[in-house]
Short mmCIF file of C-alpha atoms in Angstrom, two decimals:
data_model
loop_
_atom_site.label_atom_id
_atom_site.label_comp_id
_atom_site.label_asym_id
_atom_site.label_seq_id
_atom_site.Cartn_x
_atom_site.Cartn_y
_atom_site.Cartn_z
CA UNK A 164 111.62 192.32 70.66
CA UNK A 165 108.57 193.61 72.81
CA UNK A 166 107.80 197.34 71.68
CA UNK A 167 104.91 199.46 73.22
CA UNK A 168 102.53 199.28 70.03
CA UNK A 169 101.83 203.29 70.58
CA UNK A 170 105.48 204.39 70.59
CA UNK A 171 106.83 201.44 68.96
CA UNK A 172 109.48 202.17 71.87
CA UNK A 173 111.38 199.34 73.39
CA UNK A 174 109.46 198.25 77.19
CA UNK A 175 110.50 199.19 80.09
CA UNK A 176 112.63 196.61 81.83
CA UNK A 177 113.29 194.85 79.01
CA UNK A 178 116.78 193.54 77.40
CA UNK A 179 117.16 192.78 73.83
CA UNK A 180 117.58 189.00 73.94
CA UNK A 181 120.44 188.55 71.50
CA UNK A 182 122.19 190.44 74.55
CA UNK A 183 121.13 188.12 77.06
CA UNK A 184 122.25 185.42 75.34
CA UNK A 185 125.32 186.51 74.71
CA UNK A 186 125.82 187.59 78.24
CA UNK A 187 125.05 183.48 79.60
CA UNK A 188 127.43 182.03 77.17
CA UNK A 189 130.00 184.49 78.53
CA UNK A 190 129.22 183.07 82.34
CA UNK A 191 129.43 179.73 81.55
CA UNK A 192 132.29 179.43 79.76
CA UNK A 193 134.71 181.24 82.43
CA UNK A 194 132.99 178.74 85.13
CA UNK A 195 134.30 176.10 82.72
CA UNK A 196 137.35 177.41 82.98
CA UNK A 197 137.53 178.32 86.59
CA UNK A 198 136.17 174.41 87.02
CA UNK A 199 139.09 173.20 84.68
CA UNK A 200 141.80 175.63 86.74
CA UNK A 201 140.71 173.93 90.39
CA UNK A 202 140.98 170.33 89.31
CA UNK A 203 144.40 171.23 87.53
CA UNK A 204 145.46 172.30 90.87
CA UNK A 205 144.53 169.75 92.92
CA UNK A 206 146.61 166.63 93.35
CA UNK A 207 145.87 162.80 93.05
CA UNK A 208 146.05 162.15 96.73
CA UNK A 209 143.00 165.12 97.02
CA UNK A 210 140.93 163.58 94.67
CA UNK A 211 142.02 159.74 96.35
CA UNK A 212 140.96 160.70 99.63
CA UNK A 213 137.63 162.68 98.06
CA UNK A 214 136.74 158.96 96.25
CA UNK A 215 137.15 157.59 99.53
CA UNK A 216 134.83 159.92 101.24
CA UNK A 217 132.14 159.58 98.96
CA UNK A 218 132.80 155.44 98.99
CA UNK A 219 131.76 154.91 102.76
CA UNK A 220 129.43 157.81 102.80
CA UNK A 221 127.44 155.52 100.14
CA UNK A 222 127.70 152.57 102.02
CA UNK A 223 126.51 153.72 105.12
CA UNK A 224 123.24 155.00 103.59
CA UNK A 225 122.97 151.73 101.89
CA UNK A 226 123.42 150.09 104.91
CA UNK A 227 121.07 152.53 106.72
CA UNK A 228 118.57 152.12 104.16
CA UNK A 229 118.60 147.81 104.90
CA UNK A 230 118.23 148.60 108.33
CA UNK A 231 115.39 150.11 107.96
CA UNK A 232 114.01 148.04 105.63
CA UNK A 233 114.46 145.45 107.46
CA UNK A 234 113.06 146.48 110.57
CA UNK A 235 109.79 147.64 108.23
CA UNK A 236 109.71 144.06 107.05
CA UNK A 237 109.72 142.21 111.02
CA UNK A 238 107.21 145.10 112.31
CA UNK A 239 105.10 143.56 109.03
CA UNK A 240 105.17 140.23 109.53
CA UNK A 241 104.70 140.30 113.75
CA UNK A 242 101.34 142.71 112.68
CA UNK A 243 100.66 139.83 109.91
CA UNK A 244 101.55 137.00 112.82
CA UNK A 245 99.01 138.57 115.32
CA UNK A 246 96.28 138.62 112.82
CA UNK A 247 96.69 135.26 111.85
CA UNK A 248 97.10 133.57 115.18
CA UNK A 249 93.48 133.73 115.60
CA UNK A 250 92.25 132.80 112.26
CA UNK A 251 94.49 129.63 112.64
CA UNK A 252 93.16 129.05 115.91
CA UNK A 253 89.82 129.34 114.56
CA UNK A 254 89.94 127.32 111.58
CA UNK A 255 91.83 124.63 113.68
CA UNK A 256 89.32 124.37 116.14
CA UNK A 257 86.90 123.98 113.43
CA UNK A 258 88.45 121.18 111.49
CA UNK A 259 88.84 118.99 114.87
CA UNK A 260 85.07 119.94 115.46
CA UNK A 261 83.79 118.99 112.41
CA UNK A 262 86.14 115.28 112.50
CA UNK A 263 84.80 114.69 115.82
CA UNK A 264 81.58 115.34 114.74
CA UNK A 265 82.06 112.85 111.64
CA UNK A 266 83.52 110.45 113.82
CA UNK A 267 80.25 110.67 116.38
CA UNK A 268 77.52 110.34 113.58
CA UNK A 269 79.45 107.13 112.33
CA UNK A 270 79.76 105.90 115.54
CA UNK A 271 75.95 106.98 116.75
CA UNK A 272 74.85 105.32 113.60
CA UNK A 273 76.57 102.23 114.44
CA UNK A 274 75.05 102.19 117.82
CA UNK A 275 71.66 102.99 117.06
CA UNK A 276 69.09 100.68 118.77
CA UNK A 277 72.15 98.33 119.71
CA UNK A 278 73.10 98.06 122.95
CA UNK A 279 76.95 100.35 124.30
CA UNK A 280 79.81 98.03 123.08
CA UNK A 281 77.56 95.66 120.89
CA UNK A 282 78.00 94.30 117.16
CA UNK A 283 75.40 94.22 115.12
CA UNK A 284 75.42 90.31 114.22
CA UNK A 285 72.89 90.56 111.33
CA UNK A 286 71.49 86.80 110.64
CA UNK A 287 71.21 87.89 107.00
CA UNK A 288 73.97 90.19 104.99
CA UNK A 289 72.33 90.75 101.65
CA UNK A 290 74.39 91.93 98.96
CA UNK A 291 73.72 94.13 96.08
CA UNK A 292 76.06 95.39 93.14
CA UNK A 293 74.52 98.70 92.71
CA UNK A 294 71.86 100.86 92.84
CA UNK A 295 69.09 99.58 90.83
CA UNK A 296 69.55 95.89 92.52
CA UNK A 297 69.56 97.66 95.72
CA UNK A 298 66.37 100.28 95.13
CA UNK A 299 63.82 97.62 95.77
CA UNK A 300 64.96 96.85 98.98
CA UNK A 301 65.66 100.12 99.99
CA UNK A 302 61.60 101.57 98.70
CA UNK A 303 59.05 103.18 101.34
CA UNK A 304 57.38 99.42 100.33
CA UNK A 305 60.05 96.62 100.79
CA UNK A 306 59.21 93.61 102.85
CA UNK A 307 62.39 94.70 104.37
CA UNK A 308 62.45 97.88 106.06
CA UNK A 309 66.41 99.65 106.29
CA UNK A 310 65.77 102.21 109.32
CA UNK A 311 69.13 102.34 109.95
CA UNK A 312 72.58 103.53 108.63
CA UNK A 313 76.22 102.77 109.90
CA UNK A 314 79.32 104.01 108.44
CA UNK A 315 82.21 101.75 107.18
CA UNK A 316 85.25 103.29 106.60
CA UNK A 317 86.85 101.82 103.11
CA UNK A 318 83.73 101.10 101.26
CA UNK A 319 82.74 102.24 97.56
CA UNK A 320 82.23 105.97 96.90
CA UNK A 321 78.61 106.65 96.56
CA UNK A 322 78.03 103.29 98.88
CA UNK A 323 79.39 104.26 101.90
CA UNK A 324 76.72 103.36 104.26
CA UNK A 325 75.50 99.27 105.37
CA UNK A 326 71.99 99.62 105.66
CA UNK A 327 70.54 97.69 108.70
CA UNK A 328 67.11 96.70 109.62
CA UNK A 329 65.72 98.06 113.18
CA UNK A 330 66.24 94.80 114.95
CA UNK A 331 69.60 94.03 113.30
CA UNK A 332 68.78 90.60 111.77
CA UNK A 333 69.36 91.97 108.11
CA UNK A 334 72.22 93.91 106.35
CA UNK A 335 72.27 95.63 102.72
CA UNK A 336 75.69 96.21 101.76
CA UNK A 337 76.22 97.74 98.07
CA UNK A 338 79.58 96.77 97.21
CA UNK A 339 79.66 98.86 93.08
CA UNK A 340 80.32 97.38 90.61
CA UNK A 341 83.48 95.35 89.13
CA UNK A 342 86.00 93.23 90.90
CA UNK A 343 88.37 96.13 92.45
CA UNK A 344 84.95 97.87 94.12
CA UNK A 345 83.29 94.12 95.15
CA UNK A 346 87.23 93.12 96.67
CA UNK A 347 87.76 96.78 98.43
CA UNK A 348 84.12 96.73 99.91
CA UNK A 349 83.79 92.92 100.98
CA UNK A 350 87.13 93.93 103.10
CA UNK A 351 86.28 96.69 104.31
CA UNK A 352 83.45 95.34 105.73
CA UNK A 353 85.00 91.95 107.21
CA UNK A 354 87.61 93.59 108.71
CA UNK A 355 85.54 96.27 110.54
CA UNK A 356 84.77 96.36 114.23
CA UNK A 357 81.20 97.27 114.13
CA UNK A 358 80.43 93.73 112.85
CA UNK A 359 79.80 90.20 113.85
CA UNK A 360 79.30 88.05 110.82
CA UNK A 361 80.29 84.51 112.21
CA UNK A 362 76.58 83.88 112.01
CA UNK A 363 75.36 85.09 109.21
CA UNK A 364 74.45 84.14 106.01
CA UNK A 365 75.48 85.66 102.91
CA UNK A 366 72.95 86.67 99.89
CA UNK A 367 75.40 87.69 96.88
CA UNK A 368 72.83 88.90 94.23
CA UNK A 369 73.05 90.57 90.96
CA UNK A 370 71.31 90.98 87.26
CA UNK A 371 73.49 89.63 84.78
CA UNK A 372 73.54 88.27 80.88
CA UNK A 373 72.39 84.67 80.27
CA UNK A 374 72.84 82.19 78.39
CA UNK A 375 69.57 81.71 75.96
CA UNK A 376 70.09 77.99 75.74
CA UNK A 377 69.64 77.84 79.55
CA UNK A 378 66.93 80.34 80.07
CA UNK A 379 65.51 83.66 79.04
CA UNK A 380 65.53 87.78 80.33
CA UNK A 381 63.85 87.69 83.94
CA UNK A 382 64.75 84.22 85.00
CA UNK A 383 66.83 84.05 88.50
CA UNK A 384 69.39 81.42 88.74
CA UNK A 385 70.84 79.91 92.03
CA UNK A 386 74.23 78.90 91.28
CA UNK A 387 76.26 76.12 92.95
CA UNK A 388 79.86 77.51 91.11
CA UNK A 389 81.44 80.56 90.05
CA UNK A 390 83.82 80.46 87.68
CA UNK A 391 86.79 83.59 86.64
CA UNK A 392 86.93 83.39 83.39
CA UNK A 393 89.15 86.41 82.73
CA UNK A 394 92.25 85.51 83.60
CA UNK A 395 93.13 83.84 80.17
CA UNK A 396 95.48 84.54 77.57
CA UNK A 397 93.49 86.24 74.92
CA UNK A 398 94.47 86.64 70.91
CA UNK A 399 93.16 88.34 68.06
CA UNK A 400 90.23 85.90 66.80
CA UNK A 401 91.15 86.60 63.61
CA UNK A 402 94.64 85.29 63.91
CA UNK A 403 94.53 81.93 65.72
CA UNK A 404 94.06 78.18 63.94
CA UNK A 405 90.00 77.53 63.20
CA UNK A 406 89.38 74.51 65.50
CA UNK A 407 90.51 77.18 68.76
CA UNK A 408 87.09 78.71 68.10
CA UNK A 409 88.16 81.92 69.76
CA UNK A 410 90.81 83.19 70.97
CA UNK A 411 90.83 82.82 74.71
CA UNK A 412 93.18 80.03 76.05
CA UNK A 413 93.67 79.40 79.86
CA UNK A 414 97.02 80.43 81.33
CA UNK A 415 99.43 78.24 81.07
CA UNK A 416 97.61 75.74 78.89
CA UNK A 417 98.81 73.61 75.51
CA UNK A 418 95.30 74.24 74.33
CA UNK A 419 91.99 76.26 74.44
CA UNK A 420 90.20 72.82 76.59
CA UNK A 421 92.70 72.40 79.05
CA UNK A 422 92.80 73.30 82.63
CA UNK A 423 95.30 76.61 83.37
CA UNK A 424 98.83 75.41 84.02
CA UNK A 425 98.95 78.80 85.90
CA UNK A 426 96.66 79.25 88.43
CA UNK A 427 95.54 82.16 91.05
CA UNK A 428 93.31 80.75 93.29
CA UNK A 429 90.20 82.55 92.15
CA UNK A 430 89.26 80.72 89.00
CA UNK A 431 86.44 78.79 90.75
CA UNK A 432 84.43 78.87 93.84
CA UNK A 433 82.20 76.05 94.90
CA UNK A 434 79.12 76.59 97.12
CA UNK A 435 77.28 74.65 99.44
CA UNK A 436 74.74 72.70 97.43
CA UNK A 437 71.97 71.61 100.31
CA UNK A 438 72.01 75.62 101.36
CA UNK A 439 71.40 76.10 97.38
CA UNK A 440 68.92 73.53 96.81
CA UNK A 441 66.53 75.10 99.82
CA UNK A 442 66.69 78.33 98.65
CA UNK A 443 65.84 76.94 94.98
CA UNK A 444 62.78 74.86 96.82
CA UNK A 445 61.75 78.42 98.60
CA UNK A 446 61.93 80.96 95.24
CA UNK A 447 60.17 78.47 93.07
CA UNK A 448 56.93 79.56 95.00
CA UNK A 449 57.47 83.06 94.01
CA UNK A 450 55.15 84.65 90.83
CA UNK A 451 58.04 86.44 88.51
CA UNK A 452 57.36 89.72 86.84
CA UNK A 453 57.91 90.69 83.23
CA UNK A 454 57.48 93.14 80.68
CA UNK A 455 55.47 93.66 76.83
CA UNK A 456 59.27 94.63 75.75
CA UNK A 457 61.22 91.82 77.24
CA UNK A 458 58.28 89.59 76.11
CA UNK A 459 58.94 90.87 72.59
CA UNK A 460 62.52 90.41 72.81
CA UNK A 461 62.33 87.12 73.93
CA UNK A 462 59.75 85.94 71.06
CA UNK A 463 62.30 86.98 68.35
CA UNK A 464 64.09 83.62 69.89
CA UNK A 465 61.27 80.82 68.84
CA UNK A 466 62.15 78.30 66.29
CA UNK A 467 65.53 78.43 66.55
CA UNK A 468 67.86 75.75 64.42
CA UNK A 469 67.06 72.20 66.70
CA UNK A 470 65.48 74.09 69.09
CA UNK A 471 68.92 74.77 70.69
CA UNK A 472 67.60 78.17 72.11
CA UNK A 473 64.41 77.24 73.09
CA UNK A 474 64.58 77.93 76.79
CA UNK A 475 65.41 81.88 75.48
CA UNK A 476 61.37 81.95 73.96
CA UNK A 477 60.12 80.97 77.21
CA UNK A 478 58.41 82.45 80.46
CA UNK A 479 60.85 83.93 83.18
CA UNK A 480 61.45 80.97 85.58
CA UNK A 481 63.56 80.29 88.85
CA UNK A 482 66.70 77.77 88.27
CA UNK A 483 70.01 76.06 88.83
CA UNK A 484 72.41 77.67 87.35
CA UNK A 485 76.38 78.54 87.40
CA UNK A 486 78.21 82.10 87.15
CA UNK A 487 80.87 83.54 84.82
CA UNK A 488 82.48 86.03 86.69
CA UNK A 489 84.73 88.68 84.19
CA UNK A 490 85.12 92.63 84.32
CA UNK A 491 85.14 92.49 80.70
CA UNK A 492 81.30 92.71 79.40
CA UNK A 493 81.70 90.42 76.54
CA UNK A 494 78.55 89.51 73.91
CA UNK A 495 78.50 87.26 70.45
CA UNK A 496 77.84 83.99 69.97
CA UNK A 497 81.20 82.55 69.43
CA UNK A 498 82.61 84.02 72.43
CA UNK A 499 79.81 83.00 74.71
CA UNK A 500 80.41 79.50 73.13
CA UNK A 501 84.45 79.97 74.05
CA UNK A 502 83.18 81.09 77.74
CA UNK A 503 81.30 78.31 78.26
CA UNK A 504 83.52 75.24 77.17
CA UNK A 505 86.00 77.67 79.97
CA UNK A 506 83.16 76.81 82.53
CA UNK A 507 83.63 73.11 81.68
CA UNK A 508 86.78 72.91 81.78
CA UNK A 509 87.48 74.49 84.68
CA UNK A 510 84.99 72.68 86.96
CA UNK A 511 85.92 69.20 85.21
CA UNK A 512 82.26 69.77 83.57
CA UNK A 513 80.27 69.87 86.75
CA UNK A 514 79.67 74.03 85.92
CA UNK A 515 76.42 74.52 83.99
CA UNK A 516 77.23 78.36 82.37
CA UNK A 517 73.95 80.19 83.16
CA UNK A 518 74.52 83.57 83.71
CA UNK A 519 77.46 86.59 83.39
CA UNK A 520 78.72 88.96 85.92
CA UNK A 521 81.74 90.66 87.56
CA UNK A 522 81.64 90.94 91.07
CA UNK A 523 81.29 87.50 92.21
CA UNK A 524 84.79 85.78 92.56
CA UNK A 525 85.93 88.94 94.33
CA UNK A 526 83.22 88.62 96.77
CA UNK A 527 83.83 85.02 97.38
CA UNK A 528 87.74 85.44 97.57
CA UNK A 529 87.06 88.12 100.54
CA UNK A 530 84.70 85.69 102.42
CA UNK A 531 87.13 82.66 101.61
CA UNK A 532 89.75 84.64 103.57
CA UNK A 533 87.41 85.74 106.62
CA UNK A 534 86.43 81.84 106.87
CA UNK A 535 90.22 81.13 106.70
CA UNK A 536 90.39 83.50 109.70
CA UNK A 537 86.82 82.53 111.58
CA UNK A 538 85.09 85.24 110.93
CA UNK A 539 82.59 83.88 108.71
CA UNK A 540 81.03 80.51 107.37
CA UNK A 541 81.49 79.77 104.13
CA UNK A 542 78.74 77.02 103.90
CA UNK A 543 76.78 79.98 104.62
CA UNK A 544 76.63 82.00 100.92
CA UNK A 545 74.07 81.59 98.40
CA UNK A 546 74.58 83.27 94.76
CA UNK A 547 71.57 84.37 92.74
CA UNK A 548 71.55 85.88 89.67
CA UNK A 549 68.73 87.77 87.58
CA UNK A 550 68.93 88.12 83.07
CA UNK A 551 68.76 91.31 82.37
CA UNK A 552 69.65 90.91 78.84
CA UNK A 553 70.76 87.90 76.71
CA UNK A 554 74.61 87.08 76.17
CA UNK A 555 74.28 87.47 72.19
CA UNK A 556 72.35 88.33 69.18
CA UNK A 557 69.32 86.03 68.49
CA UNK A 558 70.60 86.53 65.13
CA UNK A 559 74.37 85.79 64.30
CA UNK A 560 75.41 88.74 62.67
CA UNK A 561 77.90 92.05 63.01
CA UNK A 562 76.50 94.16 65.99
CA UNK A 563 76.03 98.16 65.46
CA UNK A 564 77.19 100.83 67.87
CA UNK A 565 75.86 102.11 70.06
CA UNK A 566 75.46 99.09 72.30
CA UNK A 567 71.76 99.15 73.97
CA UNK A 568 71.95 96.39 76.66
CA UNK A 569 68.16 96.68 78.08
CA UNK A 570 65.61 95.16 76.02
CA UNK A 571 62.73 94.97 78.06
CA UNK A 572 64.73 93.06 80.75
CA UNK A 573 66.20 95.69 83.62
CA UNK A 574 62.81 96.08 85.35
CA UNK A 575 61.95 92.78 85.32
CA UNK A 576 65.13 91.23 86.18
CA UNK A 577 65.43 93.74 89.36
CA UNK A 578 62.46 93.28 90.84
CA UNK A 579 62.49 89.27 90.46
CA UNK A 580 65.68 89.51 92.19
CA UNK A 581 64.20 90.90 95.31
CA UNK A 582 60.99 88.87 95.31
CA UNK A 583 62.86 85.90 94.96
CA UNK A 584 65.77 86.91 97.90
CA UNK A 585 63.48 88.31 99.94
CA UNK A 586 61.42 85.02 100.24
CA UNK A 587 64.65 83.60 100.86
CA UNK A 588 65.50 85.42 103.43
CA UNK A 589 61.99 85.26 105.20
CA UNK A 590 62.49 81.55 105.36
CA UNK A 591 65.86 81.91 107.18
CA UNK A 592 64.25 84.76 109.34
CA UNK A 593 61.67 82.73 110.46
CA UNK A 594 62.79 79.15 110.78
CA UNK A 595 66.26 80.67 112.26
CA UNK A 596 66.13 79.02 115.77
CA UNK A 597 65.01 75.05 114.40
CA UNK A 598 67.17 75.37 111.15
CA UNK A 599 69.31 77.84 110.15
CA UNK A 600 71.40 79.06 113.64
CA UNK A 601 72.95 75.55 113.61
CA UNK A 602 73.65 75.70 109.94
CA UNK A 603 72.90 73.80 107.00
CA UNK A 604 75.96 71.39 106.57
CA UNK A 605 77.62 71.15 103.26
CA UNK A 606 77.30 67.70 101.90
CA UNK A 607 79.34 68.59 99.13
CA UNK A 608 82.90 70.49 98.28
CA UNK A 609 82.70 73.99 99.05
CA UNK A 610 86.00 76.45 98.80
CA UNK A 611 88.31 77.23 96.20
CA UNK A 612 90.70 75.03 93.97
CA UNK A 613 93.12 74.74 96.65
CA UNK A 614 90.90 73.41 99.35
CA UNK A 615 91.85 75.90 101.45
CA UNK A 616 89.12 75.33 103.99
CA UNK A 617 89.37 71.42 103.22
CA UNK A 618 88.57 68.92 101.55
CA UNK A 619 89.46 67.58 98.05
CA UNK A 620 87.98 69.72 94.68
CA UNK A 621 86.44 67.73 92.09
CA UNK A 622 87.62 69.75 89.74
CA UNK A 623 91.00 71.15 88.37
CA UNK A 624 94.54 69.88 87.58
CA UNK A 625 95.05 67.99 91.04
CA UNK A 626 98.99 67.73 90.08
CA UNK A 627 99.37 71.65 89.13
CA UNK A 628 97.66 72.63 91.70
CA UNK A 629 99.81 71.16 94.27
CA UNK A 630 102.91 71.94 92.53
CA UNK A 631 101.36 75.54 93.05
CA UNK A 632 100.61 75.03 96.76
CA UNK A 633 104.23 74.32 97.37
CA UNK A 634 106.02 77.60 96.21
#
């Protein structure tokens, strides 16, 4: 209770609240009762139609309320439509700018120094795997200069561009490496507009693994067949009879030294020998390169049991010599033994296995077709190979991880890969009108095991393969 603290008398105004209280329960409970009283009196059909009322009074507002929601929602997305009309325009008009702009540079590069409507009709398409067998050509210092770039559409990623001397008589195509990248960009290439390759010839060239009884890390062979060698049936080594030797056995076969039973065409390529046998004649004149390393390597191979590995201790040298072709990277001594009795059996032992690699067969299945088709001469391809590295060990033992592949060899095997195809390709250069436009006729086989492009293979299973031919 408020008092005045002088008087101790109860304020002025003021109402004890007990009273108040008392007063407000009073109120409410005769409106209680007065609320209680109406509803008594009114009947069901009152409070019906009163439900009713209240029913569509709530759905219109609803209603009203979607209405105008929805007309919120269409103002919104015309406002959103005219905004955006403009950006689309803009990034539209972009895109086809920057397409037609692509498409110009590809073609302006393909038309570069060649005359409106023109192929280029190199008289030399050199071939390189990847980069490090291409950066020799394509230094501030190669004997070949590449001024020029045209785009090919389908090519490898990273490799997109042919590179093309001023004049036009040369082309560097990097194809990357493996046989799904060599197929893709060998096709790519034949089937595109912007060349005409009837004329040319073909370098394929590549480092690779050899063979230490045939020759040692920075020799360059010329090779007269390439041979697939993985399409086999392969099992565990460990689980197959001791005289197999390994456990690669051709398809289809009743053992590991007999010709495949099933066949796809690609398991060997011949070449034109008289085209191989020049170029041999013409790189022999060329001084090789090496290195301390790969000359230390290549001494831990002297005095080997018979002398069997002799060629492995000597000096880099130029020579004939046959290709493995295989994406699989394979090293040891009794698999490189398997590989080559494959290479003997499959060219009825005219293959001499040199060297390793991956790309080749894909290469030459691509420019088999285009000759099947005229757009190229198959007489017309030369395959070198440079030894990077040796095939196995010089000791036979368990290898360690990890693998290092380069002992010395990379530099030396690059750059006596150019020197030796460039010399090769200065001969055809400059004794093109008396020798080479004409061609150098093959006196020998050259195709695959189907003689496709004809002729009759000296090597192969003459019966299966016919049988083949005739599904």
């Amino acid at each position: 209770m408020s008092q005045d603290k002088k008087t101790g008398q109860q304020a002025p105004g003021k109402q004890p609240r007990g009273a108040n209280e008392q007063t407000a329960q009073q109120t409410s409970e005769a409106d209680v009762l007065a609320m209680i009283e109406r509803i008594r009196k009114r009947s069901g059909e009152d409070i019906a139609a009163d439900s009713e009322r209240l029913a569509a009074e709530a759905t219109r507002f609803y209603e009203e309320q979607m209405r105008i929601r929805s007309q919120k929602q269409r103002e919104q997305m015309i406002y959103a439509a005219k905004l955006a009309l403009p950006i689309a325009f803009i990034v539209g008009a972009c895109h086809w700018l920057c397409i037609m702009s692509a498409r110009n540079s590809a073609a302006q590069g393909a038309q570069a120094q060649q005359p409106a409507g023109a192929k280029i009709t190199p008289k030399v398409l050199l071939i390189a795997m990847f980069y490090e067998e291409s950066r020799n050509w394509l230094s501030s210092d190669s004997g070949l200069q590449f001024s020029r770039k045209v785009r090919v559409p389908g090519l490898a990623r990273g490799y997109e561009d042919i590179h093309v001397t001023e004049n036009g008589e040369v082309a560097l195509l990097v194809v990357g490496t493996a046989l799904i990248n060599a197929s893709l960009s060998i096709s790519a290439l034949l089937t595109s507009p912007l060349f005409d390759l009837t004329k040319s010839y073909f370098v394929l060239t590549g480092i690779a693994g050899v063979n230490p009884k045939r020759a040692t890390i920075g020799s360059v062979a010329f090779a007269k067949f390439a041979i697939q060698v993985d399409t086999q049936l392969e099992f565990d080594a460990r689980e197959v009879p001791q005289e197999w030797g390994s456990g690669y056995v051709p398809m289809g076969a009743d053992r590991p030294d007999q010709f495949p039973g099933i066949v796809h065409g690609s398991e060997v390529f011949e070449l034109n020998a008289d085209l191989r046998d020049y170029a041999l004649s013409v790189a022999k004149t060329v001084e090789l390169t090496d290195s301390p390393k790969a000359a230390e390597h290549r001494a831990l191979w002297k005095n080997s049991p018979g002398g069997v590995f002799d060629p492995a201790a000597q000096d880099p040298t130029v020579l004939e010599g046959d290709v493995l072709s295989s994406n699989t990277f394979w090293h040891g001594h009794r698999i490189s033994e398997a590989m080559e009795k494959v290479a003997r059996v499959y060219t009825s032992g005219q293959g001499e296995y040199t060297m390793t690699a991956q790309e080749d067969n894909a290469l030459l299945a691509g420019l088999l077709n285009a000759a099947l088709q005229g757009k190229v001469d198959f007489s017309r391809i030369l395959l070198i190979r440079s030894a990077s590295n040796f095939d196995r060990g010089h000791e036979d033992k368990p290898h360690q991880l990890p693998f290092v592949m380069d002992k010395g060899g990379l530099g030396p095997s690059t750059r006596n890969l150019y020197l030796t195809a460039l010399k090769v390709i200065q001969g055809i250069l400059e004794e093109w009108p008396t020798r080479f436009e004409a061609g150098i006729p093959a006196q020998n086989y050259i195709g695959d095991i189907f003689g496709s492009l004809g002729g009759t293979p000296g090597f192969g299973d003459k019966q299966n393969v016919e049988q083949i031919r005739s599904h």
